[in-house]
Amino acid sequence: NQAKSLAISFINSNKGKPLLLADEYVFKLNKNTTTTKYWICTLNGCSAKVHTDLNSQFIKIVGDHNHFPEKEQLEVREFREKVKQRAIHETTPIPRYYDGAINAMEYLDGLSFAVAKRKKW
């Protein structure tokens, strides 16, 4: 168990469910109690968990990951979430915004290809 402070943030899954991001790992909500939210690593078979209070403030991390962080996959998720939010809130045609965003990401090795390859929004 680790009682250290951990910087966390949140994005939405493809289905609109909250995902917790911590140290380049992704966690999904497993269950709620009257005081605590329990998050589990999204990689099947990994035992790492995060506990937050009901206001999504970090409490602790339990267990260790049995895999390395998937930084590129996380960046793809964040990119796709940004594209979705812009599509909802802006009037820019989606293909134009999408192409511009892909071009702006060329500095990331293989990331723009991974995003472009998966156009299932």
PDB file of N, CA and C in Angstrom, residues 23-87:
ATOM      1  N   ASP A  23      -0.377   8.707 -12.704  1.00  0.00           N
ATOM      2  CA  ASP A  23       0.959   8.210 -13.077  1.00  0.00           C
ATOM      3  C   ASP A  23       0.962   7.476 -14.414  1.00  0.00           C
ATOM      4  N   GLU A  24       0.225   7.991 -15.383  1.00  0.00           N
ATOM      5  CA  GLU A  24       0.142   7.428 -16.731  1.00  0.00           C
ATOM      6  C   GLU A  24      -0.535   6.056 -16.774  1.00  0.00           C
ATOM      7  N   TYR A  25      -1.300   5.747 -15.752  1.00  0.00           N
ATOM      8  CA  TYR A  25      -2.134   4.548 -15.735  1.00  0.00           C
ATOM      9  C   TYR A  25      -3.593   4.981 -15.756  1.00  0.00           C
ATOM     10  N   VAL A  26      -4.455   4.098 -16.253  1.00  0.00           N
ATOM     11  CA  VAL A  26      -5.880   4.406 -16.369  1.00  0.00           C
ATOM     12  C   VAL A  26      -6.668   3.440 -15.482  1.00  0.00           C
ATOM     13  N   PHE A  27      -7.598   4.005 -14.716  1.00  0.00           N
ATOM     14  CA  PHE A  27      -8.438   3.225 -13.813  1.00  0.00           C
ATOM     15  C   PHE A  27      -9.905   3.474 -14.137  1.00  0.00           C
ATOM     16  N   LYS A  28     -10.717   2.434 -13.972  1.00  0.00           N
ATOM     17  CA  LYS A  28     -12.159   2.595 -14.145  1.00  0.00           C
ATOM     18  C   LYS A  28     -12.836   2.418 -12.789  1.00  0.00           C
ATOM     19  N   LEU A  29     -13.986   3.055 -12.645  1.00  0.00           N
ATOM     20  CA  LEU A  29     -14.731   2.975 -11.398  1.00  0.00           C
ATOM     21  C   LEU A  29     -15.275   1.564 -11.218  1.00  0.00           C
ATOM     22  N   ASN A  30     -14.949   0.958 -10.092  1.00  0.00           N
ATOM     23  CA  ASN A  30     -15.410  -0.395  -9.802  1.00  0.00           C
ATOM     24  C   ASN A  30     -16.665  -0.377  -8.936  1.00  0.00           C
ATOM     25  N   LYS A  31     -16.637   0.446  -7.859  1.00  0.00           N
ATOM     26  CA  LYS A  31     -17.822   0.545  -7.006  1.00  0.00           C
ATOM     27  C   LYS A  31     -17.733   1.787  -6.131  1.00  0.00           C
ATOM     28  N   ASN A  32     -18.885   2.164  -5.580  1.00  0.00           N
ATOM     29  CA  ASN A  32     -19.009   3.276  -4.636  1.00  0.00           C
ATOM     30  C   ASN A  32     -19.529   2.738  -3.317  1.00  0.00           C
ATOM     31  N   THR A  33     -19.094   3.367  -2.217  1.00  0.00           N
ATOM     32  CA  THR A  33     -19.752   3.148  -0.931  1.00  0.00           C
ATOM     33  C   THR A  33     -20.239   4.514  -0.464  1.00  0.00           C
ATOM     34  N   THR A  34     -20.675   4.610   0.752  1.00  0.00           N
ATOM     35  CA  THR A  34     -21.165   5.900   1.251  1.00  0.00           C
ATOM     36  C   THR A  34     -20.040   6.895   1.477  1.00  0.00           C
ATOM     37  N   THR A  35     -18.788   6.425   1.486  1.00  0.00           N
ATOM     38  CA  THR A  35     -17.661   7.336   1.739  1.00  0.00           C
ATOM     39  C   THR A  35     -16.556   7.269   0.697  1.00  0.00           C
ATOM     40  N   THR A  36     -16.502   6.207  -0.092  1.00  0.00           N
ATOM     41  CA  THR A  36     -15.331   5.956  -0.931  1.00  0.00           C
ATOM     42  C   THR A  36     -15.724   5.478  -2.324  1.00  0.00           C
ATOM     43  N   LYS A  37     -14.920   5.897  -3.323  1.00  0.00           N
ATOM     44  CA  LYS A  37     -15.006   5.343  -4.676  1.00  0.00           C
ATOM     45  C   LYS A  37     -13.797   4.432  -4.858  1.00  0.00           C
ATOM     46  N   TYR A  38     -14.023   3.256  -5.407  1.00  0.00           N
ATOM     47  CA  TYR A  38     -12.966   2.281  -5.630  1.00  0.00           C
ATOM     48  C   TYR A  38     -12.731   2.154  -7.131  1.00  0.00           C
ATOM     49  N   TRP A  39     -11.499   2.402  -7.553  1.00  0.00           N
ATOM     50  CA  TRP A  39     -11.118   2.375  -8.956  1.00  0.00           C
ATOM     51  C   TRP A  39     -10.156   1.215  -9.176  1.00  0.00           C
ATOM     52  N   ILE A  40     -10.300   0.513 -10.304  1.00  0.00           N
ATOM     53  CA  ILE A  40      -9.407  -0.591 -10.639  1.00  0.00           C
ATOM     54  C   ILE A  40      -8.708  -0.292 -11.961  1.00  0.00           C
ATOM     55  N   CYS A  41      -7.508  -0.827 -12.099  1.00  0.00           N
ATOM     56  CA  CYS A  41      -6.753  -0.651 -13.341  1.00  0.00           C
ATOM     57  C   CYS A  41      -7.558  -1.237 -14.500  1.00  0.00           C
ATOM     58  N   THR A  42      -7.504  -0.558 -15.650  1.00  0.00           N
ATOM     59  CA  THR A  42      -8.274  -1.021 -16.810  1.00  0.00           C
ATOM     60  C   THR A  42      -7.651  -2.234 -17.497  1.00  0.00           C
ATOM     61  N   LEU A  43      -6.401  -2.555 -17.162  1.00  0.00           N
ATOM     62  CA  LEU A  43      -5.767  -3.721 -17.778  1.00  0.00           C
ATOM     63  C   LEU A  43      -6.181  -4.974 -17.009  1.00  0.00           C
ATOM     64  N   ASN A  44      -6.840  -5.896 -17.688  1.00  0.00           N
ATOM     65  CA  ASN A  44      -7.303  -7.129 -17.037  1.00  0.00           C
ATOM     66  C   ASN A  44      -6.138  -7.858 -16.386  1.00  0.00           C
ATOM     67  N   GLY A  45      -6.350  -8.327 -15.176  1.00  0.00           N
ATOM     68  CA  GLY A  45      -5.326  -9.076 -14.464  1.00  0.00           C
ATOM     69  C   GLY A  45      -4.410  -8.227 -13.610  1.00  0.00           C
ATOM     70  N   CYS A  46      -4.501  -6.915 -13.708  1.00  0.00           N
ATOM     71  CA  CYS A  46      -3.674  -6.022 -12.895  1.00  0.00           C
ATOM     72  C   CYS A  46      -4.397  -5.763 -11.575  1.00  0.00           C
ATOM     73  N   SER A  47      -3.657  -5.828 -10.471  1.00  0.00           N
ATOM     74  CA  SER A  47      -4.287  -5.704  -9.154  1.00  0.00           C
ATOM     75  C   SER A  47      -4.218  -4.295  -8.569  1.00  0.00           C
ATOM     76  N   ALA A  48      -3.665  -3.331  -9.286  1.00  0.00           N
ATOM     77  CA  ALA A  48      -3.551  -1.966  -8.756  1.00  0.00           C
ATOM     78  C   ALA A  48      -4.930  -1.321  -8.645  1.00  0.00           C
ATOM     79  N   LYS A  49      -5.125  -0.611  -7.537  1.00  0.00           N
ATOM     80  CA  LYS A  49      -6.405   0.057  -7.277  1.00  0.00           C
ATOM     81  C   LYS A  49      -6.138   1.440  -6.702  1.00  0.00           C
ATOM     82  N   VAL A  50      -7.085   2.340  -6.895  1.00  0.00           N
ATOM     83  CA  VAL A  50      -7.031   3.673  -6.294  1.00  0.00           C
ATOM     84  C   VAL A  50      -8.326   3.886  -5.532  1.00  0.00           C
ATOM     85  N   HIS A  51      -8.212   4.491  -4.356  1.00  0.00           N
ATOM     86  CA  HIS A  51      -9.387   4.870  -3.573  1.00  0.00           C
ATOM     87  C   HIS A  51      -9.464   6.389  -3.558  1.00  0.00           C
ATOM     88  N   THR A  52     -10.657   6.925  -3.807  1.00  0.00           N
ATOM     89  CA  THR A  52     -10.901   8.362  -3.688  1.00  0.00           C
ATOM     90  C   THR A  52     -12.119   8.560  -2.792  1.00  0.00           C
ATOM     91  N   ASP A  53     -12.271   9.795  -2.298  1.00  0.00           N
ATOM     92  CA  ASP A  53     -13.503  10.086  -1.573  1.00  0.00           C
ATOM     93  C   ASP A  53     -14.604  10.370  -2.593  1.00  0.00           C
ATOM     94  N   LEU A  54     -15.784  10.681  -2.125  1.00  0.00           N
ATOM     95  CA  LEU A  54     -16.909  10.893  -3.043  1.00  0.00           C
ATOM     96  C   LEU A  54     -16.758  12.152  -3.883  1.00  0.00           C
ATOM     97  N   ASN A  55     -15.845  13.057  -3.481  1.00  0.00           N
ATOM     98  CA  ASN A  55     -15.538  14.253  -4.270  1.00  0.00           C
ATOM     99  C   ASN A  55     -14.355  14.015  -5.196  1.00  0.00           C
ATOM    100  N   SER A  56     -13.972  12.759  -5.362  1.00  0.00           N
ATOM    101  CA  SER A  56     -12.873  12.342  -6.240  1.00  0.00           C
ATOM    102  C   SER A  56     -11.520  12.871  -5.794  1.00  0.00           C
ATOM    103  N   GLN A  57     -11.347  13.060  -4.497  1.00  0.00           N
ATOM    104  CA  GLN A  57     -10.047  13.433  -3.941  1.00  0.00           C
ATOM    105  C   GLN A  57      -9.297  12.151  -3.582  1.00  0.00           C
ATOM    106  N   PHE A  58      -8.026  12.093  -3.963  1.00  0.00           N
ATOM    107  CA  PHE A  58      -7.200  10.909  -3.741  1.00  0.00           C
ATOM    108  C   PHE A  58      -7.117  10.552  -2.259  1.00  0.00           C
ATOM    109  N   ILE A  59      -7.283   9.269  -1.953  1.00  0.00           N
ATOM    110  CA  ILE A  59      -7.075   8.752  -0.598  1.00  0.00           C
ATOM    111  C   ILE A  59      -5.822   7.886  -0.569  1.00  0.00           C
ATOM    112  N   LYS A  60      -5.797   6.835  -1.404  1.00  0.00           N
ATOM    113  CA  LYS A  60      -4.622   5.963  -1.425  1.00  0.00           C
ATOM    114  C   LYS A  60      -4.623   5.097  -2.670  1.00  0.00           C
ATOM    115  N   ILE A  61      -3.445   4.517  -2.929  1.00  0.00           N
ATOM    116  CA  ILE A  61      -3.306   3.525  -3.992  1.00  0.00           C
ATOM    117  C   ILE A  61      -2.984   2.200  -3.316  1.00  0.00           C
ATOM    118  N   VAL A  62      -3.579   1.138  -3.820  1.00  0.00           N
ATOM    119  CA  VAL A  62      -3.419  -0.186  -3.229  1.00  0.00           C
ATOM    120  C   VAL A  62      -2.884  -1.120  -4.302  1.00  0.00           C
ATOM    121  N   GLY A  63      -1.867  -1.898  -3.966  1.00  0.00           N
ATOM    122  CA  GLY A  63      -1.326  -2.864  -4.905  1.00  0.00           C
ATOM    123  C   GLY A  63      -0.388  -2.219  -5.912  1.00  0.00           C
ATOM    124  N   ASP A  64       0.210  -3.057  -6.727  1.00  0.00           N
ATOM    125  CA  ASP A  64       1.160  -2.609  -7.740  1.00  0.00           C
ATOM    126  C   ASP A  64       0.690  -3.058  -9.116  1.00  0.00           C
ATOM    127  N   HIS A  65       1.053  -2.268 -10.115  1.00  0.00           N
ATOM    128  CA  HIS A  65       0.752  -2.652 -11.494  1.00  0.00           C
ATOM    129  C   HIS A  65       1.682  -3.788 -11.901  1.00  0.00           C
ATOM    130  N   ASN A  66       1.204  -4.679 -12.730  1.00  0.00           N
ATOM    131  CA  ASN A  66       2.033  -5.762 -13.255  1.00  0.00           C
ATOM    132  C   ASN A  66       2.414  -5.486 -14.708  1.00  0.00           C
ATOM    133  N   HIS A  67       2.386  -4.205 -15.085  1.00  0.00           N
ATOM    134  CA  HIS A  67       2.694  -3.795 -16.456  1.00  0.00           C
ATOM    135  C   HIS A  67       3.224  -2.367 -16.430  1.00  0.00           C
ATOM    136  N   PHE A  68       3.834  -1.958 -17.521  1.00  0.00           N
ATOM    137  CA  PHE A  68       4.327  -0.593 -17.642  1.00  0.00           C
ATOM    138  C   PHE A  68       3.179   0.345 -18.001  1.00  0.00           C
ATOM    139  N   PRO A  69       3.350   1.642 -17.716  1.00  0.00           N
ATOM    140  CA  PRO A  69       2.320   2.602 -18.145  1.00  0.00           C
ATOM    141  C   PRO A  69       2.175   2.566 -19.660  1.00  0.00           C
ATOM    142  N   GLU A  70       0.978   2.824 -20.134  1.00  0.00           N
ATOM    143  CA  GLU A  70       0.727   2.850 -21.572  1.00  0.00           C
ATOM    144  C   GLU A  70       0.527   4.301 -21.983  1.00  0.00           C
ATOM    145  N   LYS A  71       1.654   5.035 -21.997  1.00  0.00           N
ATOM    146  CA  LYS A  71       1.606   6.477 -22.222  1.00  0.00           C
ATOM    147  C   LYS A  71       0.944   6.833 -23.549  1.00  0.00           C
ATOM    148  N   GLU A  72       1.303   6.140 -24.622  1.00  0.00           N
ATOM    149  CA  GLU A  72       0.720   6.470 -25.927  1.00  0.00           C
ATOM    150  C   GLU A  72      -0.780   6.204 -25.947  1.00  0.00           C
ATOM    151  N   GLN A  73      -1.209   5.106 -25.359  1.00  0.00           N
ATOM    152  CA  GLN A  73      -2.647   4.800 -25.316  1.00  0.00           C
ATOM    153  C   GLN A  73      -3.384   5.874 -24.522  1.00  0.00           C
ATOM    154  N   LEU A  74      -2.769   6.342 -23.448  1.00  0.00           N
ATOM    155  CA  LEU A  74      -3.373   7.402 -22.647  1.00  0.00           C
ATOM    156  C   LEU A  74      -3.475   8.694 -23.452  1.00  0.00           C
ATOM    157  N   GLU A  75      -2.425   9.029 -24.201  1.00  0.00           N
ATOM    158  CA  GLU A  75      -2.450  10.237 -25.027  1.00  0.00           C
ATOM    159  C   GLU A  75      -3.517  10.131 -26.115  1.00  0.00           C
ATOM    160  N   VAL A  76      -3.698   8.938 -26.664  1.00  0.00           N
ATOM    161  CA  VAL A  76      -4.748   8.728 -27.669  1.00  0.00           C
ATOM    162  C   VAL A  76      -6.119   8.951 -27.038  1.00  0.00           C
ATOM    163  N   ARG A  77      -6.329   8.395 -25.852  1.00  0.00           N
ATOM    164  CA  ARG A  77      -7.615   8.586 -25.153  1.00  0.00           C
ATOM    165  C   ARG A  77      -7.883  10.072 -24.908  1.00  0.00           C
ATOM    166  N   GLU A  78      -6.850  10.792 -24.411  1.00  0.00           N
ATOM    167  CA  GLU A  78      -7.019  12.213 -24.122  1.00  0.00           C
ATOM    168  C   GLU A  78      -7.306  12.998 -25.397  1.00  0.00           C
ATOM    169  N   PHE A  79      -6.613  12.653 -26.480  1.00  0.00           N
ATOM    170  CA  PHE A  79      -6.831  13.322 -27.755  1.00  0.00           C
ATOM    171  C   PHE A  79      -8.261  13.107 -28.236  1.00  0.00           C
ATOM    172  N   ARG A  80      -8.718  11.860 -28.184  1.00  0.00           N
ATOM    173  CA  ARG A  80     -10.066  11.555 -28.653  1.00  0.00           C
ATOM    174  C   ARG A  80     -11.115  12.277 -27.819  1.00  0.00           C
ATOM    175  N   GLU A  81     -10.880  12.387 -26.517  1.00  0.00           N
ATOM    176  CA  GLU A  81     -11.814  13.107 -25.654  1.00  0.00           C
ATOM    177  C   GLU A  81     -11.862  14.585 -26.038  1.00  0.00           C
ATOM    178  N   LYS A  82     -10.692  15.172 -26.329  1.00  0.00           N
ATOM    179  CA  LYS A  82     -10.658  16.586 -26.738  1.00  0.00           C
ATOM    180  C   LYS A  82     -11.405  16.791 -28.055  1.00  0.00           C
ATOM    181  N   VAL A  83     -11.213  15.877 -29.001  1.00  0.00           N
ATOM    182  CA  VAL A  83     -11.913  15.979 -30.284  1.00  0.00           C
ATOM    183  C   VAL A  83     -13.421  15.901 -30.057  1.00  0.00           C
ATOM    184  N   LYS A  84     -13.859  14.973 -29.233  1.00  0.00           N
ATOM    185  CA  LYS A  84     -15.293  14.844 -28.953  1.00  0.00           C
ATOM    186  C   LYS A  84     -15.852  16.114 -28.333  1.00  0.00           C
ATOM    187  N   GLN A  85     -15.137  16.662 -27.349  1.00  0.00           N
ATOM    188  CA  GLN A  85     -15.623  17.870 -26.677  1.00  0.00           C
ATOM    189  C   GLN A  85     -15.696  19.048 -27.644  1.00  0.00           C
ATOM    190  N   ARG A  86     -14.692  19.179 -28.519  1.00  0.00           N
ATOM    191  CA  ARG A  86     -14.730  20.265 -29.497  1.00  0.00           C
ATOM    192  C   ARG A  86     -15.868  20.054 -30.486  1.00  0.00           C
ATOM    193  N   ALA A  87     -16.097  18.807 -30.874  1.00  0.00           N
ATOM    194  CA  ALA A  87     -17.192  18.526 -31.808  1.00  0.00           C
ATOM    195  C   ALA A  87     -18.538  18.900 -31.193  1.00  0.00           C
TER     196      ALA A  87
END
